Amino acid sequence: QQQVKQSPQSLIVQKGGISIINCAYENTAFDYFPWYQQFPGKGPALLIAIRPDVSEKKEGRFTISFNKSAKQFSLHIMDSQPGDSATYFCAALGNQAGTALIFGKGTTLSVSS
Amino acid sequence: KAGVTQTPRYLIKTRGQQVTLSCSPISGHRSVSWYQQTPGQGLQFLFEYFSETQRNKGNFPGRFSGRQFSNSRSEMNVSTLELGDSALYLCASSLDGLNSPLHFGNGTRLTVT
């Protein structure tokens, strides 16, 4: 019940295309869903996050879509660029202080030029 | 504002030794969490500290311990190192560990030989 399932494991997209990464969760106590971007040799960096009271959040080329009834959320990267090539992690956080951030296994995105 | 700082960046230790990793959170952040990242298991929660108190602990053996000081800086200790402890250890800080986002450092790469 604590798992966050992420797919696909890897993704190759052409420059200018749309990258879509999907995540699913079971625990209804989760109420904060961030996405992190990680480059080799660096720690994960917060990209965008959403709470269950909204169905979509957009920041620049990055959009989170959230389906509370299906317990699924996804990251869309519009106009994908070679600089977006990185590993992306979805995550979920519960609503109690000190709760652990539960991560998906990650998606390695390669954007070809 | 300076980010989360972790030292050292790299460590090589021998089986049976112990190691201490250090983390300086973002100024003003009182919550510090530690995560272990490996290719096989992904990002796994170790523990979280807030105001010098451990609020939550992940499913790791007692060889893994931590502490937080009054200035919010944190240390993590691993005793009796095993080969399987080789990993990237990430520290993350947030304002309160509840309603504010987690910001990660670039980690300490521990290699156990």
Short mmCIF file of C-alpha atoms in Angstrom, two decimals:
data_model
loop_
_atom_site.label_atom_id
_atom_site.label_comp_id
_atom_site.label_asym_id
_atom_site.label_seq_id
_atom_site.Cartn_x
_atom_site.Cartn_y
_atom_site.Cartn_z
CA GLN A 1 0.00 0.00 0.00
CA GLN A 2 3.03 2.22 0.38
CA GLN A 3 4.21 1.72 -3.18
CA VAL A 4 4.24 4.17 -6.02
CA LYS A 5 4.41 2.41 -9.38
CA GLN A 6 6.07 4.32 -12.21
CA SER A 7 6.18 3.59 -15.93
CA PRO A 8 7.85 3.36 -18.34
CA GLN A 9 11.30 2.50 -17.02
CA SER A 10 12.91 4.25 -19.98
CA LEU A 11 11.69 6.56 -22.70
CA ILE A 12 13.17 7.88 -25.92
CA VAL A 13 11.55 10.94 -27.45
CA GLN A 14 12.50 13.08 -30.40
CA LYS A 15 13.29 16.73 -29.88
CA GLY A 16 10.08 18.71 -29.88
CA GLY A 17 7.95 15.72 -28.93
CA ILE A 18 5.87 15.09 -25.83
CA SER A 19 7.26 12.93 -23.03
CA ILE A 20 4.70 11.22 -20.81
CA ILE A 21 5.50 9.41 -17.57
CA ASN A 22 2.83 7.71 -15.50
CA CYS A 23 2.53 6.86 -11.82
CA ALA A 24 -0.04 5.04 -9.72
CA TYR A 25 -0.50 4.75 -5.97
CA GLU A 26 -2.66 2.81 -3.53
CA ASN A 27 -2.51 4.69 -0.26
CA THR A 28 -5.34 7.23 -0.10
CA ALA A 29 -3.54 9.02 2.75
CA PHE A 30 -1.07 10.47 0.26
CA ASP A 31 -1.85 14.13 -0.31
CA TYR A 32 1.21 15.61 -1.99
CA PHE A 33 2.64 14.38 -5.28
CA PRO A 34 5.94 15.87 -6.45
CA TRP A 35 8.06 15.06 -9.46
CA TYR A 36 11.83 15.16 -9.24
CA GLN A 37 14.43 15.42 -12.00
CA GLN A 38 17.87 13.93 -11.48
CA PHE A 39 20.97 14.40 -13.60
CA PRO A 40 24.01 12.11 -13.24
CA GLY A 41 26.10 13.05 -10.25
CA LYS A 42 23.42 15.30 -8.80
CA GLY A 43 20.69 14.92 -6.25
CA PRO A 44 17.01 14.92 -7.26
CA ALA A 45 15.67 18.40 -7.91
CA LEU A 46 12.04 19.29 -7.36
CA LEU A 47 10.40 19.92 -10.72
CA ILE A 48 6.70 20.37 -10.06
CA ALA A 49 4.19 19.15 -7.48
CA ILE A 50 0.43 18.80 -7.08
CA ARG A 51 -2.12 18.21 -4.33
CA PRO A 52 -5.28 16.10 -4.85
CA ASP A 53 -7.63 19.08 -4.83
CA VAL A 54 -6.63 20.02 -8.39
CA SER A 55 -6.64 17.88 -11.54
CA GLU A 56 -3.87 19.64 -13.42
CA LYS A 57 -0.93 21.92 -12.76
CA LYS A 58 1.25 23.51 -15.40
CA GLU A 59 4.64 25.16 -15.05
CA GLY A 60 6.24 26.12 -18.32
CA ARG A 61 6.65 23.01 -20.46
CA PHE A 62 5.87 20.68 -17.53
CA THR A 63 2.32 19.60 -16.65
CA ILE A 64 1.04 17.23 -13.98
CA SER A 65 -2.29 15.56 -14.60
CA PHE A 66 -3.95 14.04 -11.55
CA ASN A 67 -6.82 11.55 -11.44
CA LYS A 68 -7.87 11.10 -7.82
CA SER A 69 -10.50 8.43 -8.45
CA ALA A 70 -8.07 6.29 -10.43
CA LYS A 71 -5.21 7.06 -8.04
CA GLN A 72 -2.97 7.96 -10.95
CA PHE A 73 -0.91 10.96 -11.92
CA SER A 74 1.33 11.73 -14.84
CA LEU A 75 4.00 14.14 -15.99
CA HIS A 76 3.86 15.61 -19.46
CA ILE A 77 6.89 17.37 -20.89
CA MET A 78 5.92 19.41 -23.91
CA ASP A 79 8.39 20.34 -26.64
CA SER A 80 10.99 18.00 -25.14
CA GLN A 81 14.58 19.17 -25.45
CA PRO A 82 17.92 17.33 -25.26
CA GLY A 83 18.56 19.17 -21.99
CA ASP A 84 15.54 17.38 -20.52
CA SER A 85 17.42 14.07 -20.77
CA ALA A 86 17.54 12.90 -17.16
CA THR A 87 15.91 10.47 -14.75
CA TYR A 88 12.48 11.47 -13.50
CA PHE A 89 10.95 10.26 -10.26
CA CYS A 90 7.38 10.58 -9.15
CA ALA A 91 6.75 10.55 -5.42
CA ALA A 92 3.98 10.68 -2.87
CA LEU A 93 3.85 12.06 0.64
CA GLY A 94 1.38 11.43 3.42
CA ASN A 95 -0.34 14.05 5.53
CA GLN A 96 1.42 13.45 8.82
CA ALA A 97 4.51 15.23 10.04
CA GLY A 98 7.71 13.34 9.37
CA THR A 99 6.09 11.00 6.85
CA ALA A 100 8.51 9.51 4.34
CA LEU A 101 8.43 10.59 0.71
CA ILE A 102 7.73 7.40 -1.26
CA PHE A 103 9.39 7.34 -4.67
CA GLY A 104 8.66 5.53 -7.87
CA LYS A 105 11.51 3.56 -9.44
CA GLY A 106 12.31 6.29 -11.94
CA THR A 107 12.11 6.83 -15.69
CA THR A 108 15.22 7.51 -17.74
CA LEU A 109 14.32 9.97 -20.47
CA SER A 110 16.49 10.45 -23.54
CA VAL A 111 15.60 13.22 -25.94
CA SER A 112 17.27 12.78 -29.29
CA SER A 113 18.21 15.75 -31.40
CA LYS B 1 20.25 30.98 -0.63
CA ALA B 2 22.66 28.09 -0.35
CA GLY B 3 21.27 24.64 -1.03
CA VAL B 4 21.61 21.45 0.96
CA THR B 5 25.27 20.64 1.45
CA GLN B 6 26.53 17.12 1.97
CA THR B 7 30.05 16.11 2.88
CA PRO B 8 32.07 14.30 1.84
CA ARG B 9 31.03 13.74 -1.79
CA TYR B 10 32.83 10.42 -2.03
CA LEU B 11 33.90 7.81 0.48
CA ILE B 12 35.59 4.46 0.14
CA LYS B 13 35.47 2.19 3.16
CA THR B 14 36.23 -1.41 3.97
CA ARG B 15 33.76 -3.99 5.23
CA GLY B 16 33.38 -3.82 8.99
CA GLN B 17 34.34 -0.16 9.27
CA GLN B 18 31.98 2.61 10.24
CA VAL B 19 31.26 5.89 8.48
CA THR B 20 29.72 9.25 9.31
CA LEU B 21 28.07 11.44 6.69
CA SER B 22 27.21 15.07 7.21
CA CYS B 23 24.38 17.28 5.98
CA SER B 24 23.82 21.02 6.28
CA PRO B 25 20.23 21.95 5.42
CA ILE B 26 19.00 25.08 3.74
CA SER B 27 19.01 27.96 6.17
CA GLY B 28 15.73 28.06 8.10
CA HIS B 29 14.82 24.46 7.34
CA ARG B 30 14.21 22.44 10.47
CA SER B 31 13.41 19.04 8.97
CA VAL B 32 16.16 16.81 7.61
CA SER B 33 15.56 13.46 5.94
CA TRP B 34 18.00 10.84 4.71
CA TYR B 35 17.52 8.54 1.74
CA GLN B 36 19.55 5.71 0.26
CA GLN B 37 19.67 5.46 -3.54
CA THR B 38 20.75 2.28 -5.31
CA PRO B 39 20.16 1.07 -8.89
CA GLY B 40 18.19 -1.94 -7.67
CA GLN B 41 16.06 -0.48 -4.88
CA GLY B 42 15.78 3.12 -6.01
CA LEU B 43 15.28 5.81 -3.39
CA GLN B 44 14.52 4.46 0.06
CA PHE B 45 13.73 6.45 3.19
CA LEU B 46 16.12 6.08 6.12
CA PHE B 47 14.91 8.55 8.74
CA GLU B 48 13.63 12.07 9.38
CA TYR B 49 14.60 14.53 12.07
CA PHE B 50 12.88 17.68 13.22
CA SER B 51 14.17 19.89 16.03
CA GLU B 52 16.70 17.26 17.05
CA THR B 53 14.06 14.53 17.36
CA GLN B 54 13.70 11.52 15.11
CA ARG B 55 10.09 11.50 13.95
CA ASN B 56 10.17 8.62 11.53
CA LYS B 57 12.43 5.74 10.60
CA GLY B 58 12.49 3.54 7.53
CA ASN B 59 13.01 -0.18 7.31
CA PHE B 60 16.76 -0.30 7.76
CA PRO B 61 18.81 -2.24 10.34
CA GLY B 62 20.00 -0.62 13.53
CA ARG B 63 23.47 -0.19 12.02
CA PHE B 64 22.04 2.91 10.39
CA SER B 65 21.59 5.79 12.80
CA GLY B 66 21.43 9.52 12.72
CA ARG B 67 21.16 12.65 14.74
CA GLN B 68 20.33 16.30 14.35
CA PHE B 69 21.97 19.18 16.10
CA SER B 70 20.43 22.37 17.45
CA ASN B 71 21.46 24.26 14.29
CA SER B 72 19.51 21.66 12.21
CA ARG B 73 22.67 20.13 10.77
CA SER B 74 22.46 16.37 10.67
CA GLU B 75 24.78 13.40 10.62
CA MET B 76 24.17 9.85 9.59
CA ASN B 77 26.26 6.94 10.83
CA VAL B 78 26.57 3.45 9.46
CA SER B 79 28.43 0.92 11.58
CA THR B 80 29.86 -2.45 10.63
CA LEU B 81 29.70 -1.67 6.93
CA GLU B 82 28.58 -4.34 4.49
CA LEU B 83 29.15 -4.52 0.73
CA GLY B 84 25.42 -3.91 0.23
CA ASP B 85 25.69 -0.53 1.91
CA SER B 86 27.40 0.85 -1.18
CA ALA B 87 25.02 3.52 -2.40
CA LEU B 88 24.39 7.20 -2.88
CA TYR B 89 23.18 8.67 0.42
CA LEU B 90 21.00 11.71 -0.02
CA CYS B 91 20.00 14.28 2.51
CA ALA B 92 16.92 16.44 2.02
CA SER B 93 15.67 19.40 4.00
CA SER B 94 12.34 21.15 4.27
CA LEU B 95 10.83 23.85 6.42
CA ASP B 96 8.69 21.52 8.52
CA GLY B 97 8.69 18.08 6.90
CA LEU B 98 4.95 18.28 6.35
CA ASN B 99 3.58 20.97 4.06
CA SER B 100 6.75 22.18 2.42
CA PRO B 101 8.74 20.62 -0.42
CA LEU B 102 11.89 18.56 0.10
CA HIS B 103 15.13 19.88 -1.33
CA PHE B 104 17.92 17.37 -1.86
CA GLY B 105 21.66 17.70 -1.68
CA ASN B 106 23.94 16.07 -4.25
CA GLY B 107 24.63 13.15 -1.98
CA THR B 108 27.58 11.20 -0.64
CA ARG B 109 28.68 8.28 -2.79
CA LEU B 110 29.75 5.49 -0.42
CA THR B 111 31.67 2.53 -1.78
CA VAL B 112 32.31 -0.42 0.52
CA THR B 113 35.06 -2.82 -0.55
#
